[in-house]
Coordinates of C-alpha atoms in Angstrom, one line a residue:
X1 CA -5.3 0.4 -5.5
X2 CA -3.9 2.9 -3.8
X3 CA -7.0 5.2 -1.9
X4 CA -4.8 7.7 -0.7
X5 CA -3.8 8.5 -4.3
X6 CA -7.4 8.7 -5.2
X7 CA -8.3 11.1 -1.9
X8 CA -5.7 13.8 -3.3
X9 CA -6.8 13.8 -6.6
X10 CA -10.8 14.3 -5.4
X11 CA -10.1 16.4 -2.7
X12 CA -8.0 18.5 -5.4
X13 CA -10.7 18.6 -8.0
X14 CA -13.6 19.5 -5.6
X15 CA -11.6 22.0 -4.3
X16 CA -11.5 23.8 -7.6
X17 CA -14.6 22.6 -8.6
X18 CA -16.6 23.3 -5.4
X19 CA -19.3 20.9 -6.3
X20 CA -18.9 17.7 -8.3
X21 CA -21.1 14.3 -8.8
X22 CA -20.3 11.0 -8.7
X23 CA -20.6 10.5 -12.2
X24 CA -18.3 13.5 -12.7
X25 CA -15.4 11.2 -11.1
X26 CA -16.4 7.6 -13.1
X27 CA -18.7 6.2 -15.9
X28 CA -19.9 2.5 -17.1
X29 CA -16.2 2.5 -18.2
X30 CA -14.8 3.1 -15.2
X31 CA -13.2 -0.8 -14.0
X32 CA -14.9 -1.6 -10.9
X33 CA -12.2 -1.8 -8.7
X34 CA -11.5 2.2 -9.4
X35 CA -15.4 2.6 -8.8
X36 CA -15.1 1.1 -5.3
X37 CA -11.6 3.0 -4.8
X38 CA -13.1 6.5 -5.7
X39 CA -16.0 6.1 -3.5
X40 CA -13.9 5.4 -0.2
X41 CA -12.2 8.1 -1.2
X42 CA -15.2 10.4 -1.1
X43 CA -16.5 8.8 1.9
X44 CA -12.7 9.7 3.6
X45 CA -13.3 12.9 3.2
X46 CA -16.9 13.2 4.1
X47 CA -15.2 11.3 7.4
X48 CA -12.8 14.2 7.6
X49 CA -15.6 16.9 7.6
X50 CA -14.2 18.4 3.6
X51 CA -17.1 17.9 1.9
X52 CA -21.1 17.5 1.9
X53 CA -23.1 14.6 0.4
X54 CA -26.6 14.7 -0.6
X55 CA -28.2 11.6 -2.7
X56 CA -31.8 13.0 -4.3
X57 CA -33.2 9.3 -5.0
X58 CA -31.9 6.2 -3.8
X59 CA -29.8 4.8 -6.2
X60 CA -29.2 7.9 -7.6
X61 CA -26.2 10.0 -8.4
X62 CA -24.5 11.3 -5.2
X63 CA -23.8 15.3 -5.3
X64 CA -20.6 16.4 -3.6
X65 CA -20.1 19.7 -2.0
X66 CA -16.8 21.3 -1.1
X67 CA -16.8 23.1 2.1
X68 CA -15.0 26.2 2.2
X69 CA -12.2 26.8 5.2
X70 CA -12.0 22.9 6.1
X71 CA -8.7 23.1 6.2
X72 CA -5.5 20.9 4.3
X73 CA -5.3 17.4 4.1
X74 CA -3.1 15.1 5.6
X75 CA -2.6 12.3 5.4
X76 CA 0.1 11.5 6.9
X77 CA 1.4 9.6 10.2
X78 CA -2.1 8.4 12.3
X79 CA -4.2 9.7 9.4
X80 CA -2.5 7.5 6.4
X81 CA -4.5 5.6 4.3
X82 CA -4.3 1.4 3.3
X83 CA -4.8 0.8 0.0
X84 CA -7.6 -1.4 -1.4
X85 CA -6.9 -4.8 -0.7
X86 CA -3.8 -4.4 2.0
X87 CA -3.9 -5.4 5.0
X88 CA -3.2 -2.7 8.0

């Protein structure tokens, strides 16, 4: 599974969005694998200083902020992604 793919598409949405949840992004539906996928993804760009994270309970859903003026993403050349299960 390709995180990269799946750091575009958030990054995108929360950038229009300005804040999301997790539970915006996947459901009890949502295949595992894509659950795992989609919180890497959220954790990149927490990494990459794009967004805020705040959890009110433990266990509970996960708020994500955008933050304004953090710049583009790239991720390209040192700052490409591996996907989910390849080796790097």
């Amino acid at each position: 599974i390709p995180v990269e793919v799946h750091v575009r598409a958030i990054h995108q949405r929360i950038r229009n969005k300005k804040n999301l949840r997790f539970t915006d992004l996947v459901d009890d539906a949502t295949p595992t694998p894509v659950v795992v996928v989609t919180f890497l993804a959220i954790l990149e760009l927490y990494k990459r200083s794009m967004v805020r994270l705040s959890q009110d309970e433990q266990f509970g859903d996960i708020a994500i902020e955008y933050i304004e003026g953090s710049g583009e993403l790239d991720l390209t050349g040192e700052d490409s992604l591996t996907s989910v299960g390849e080796e790097g």
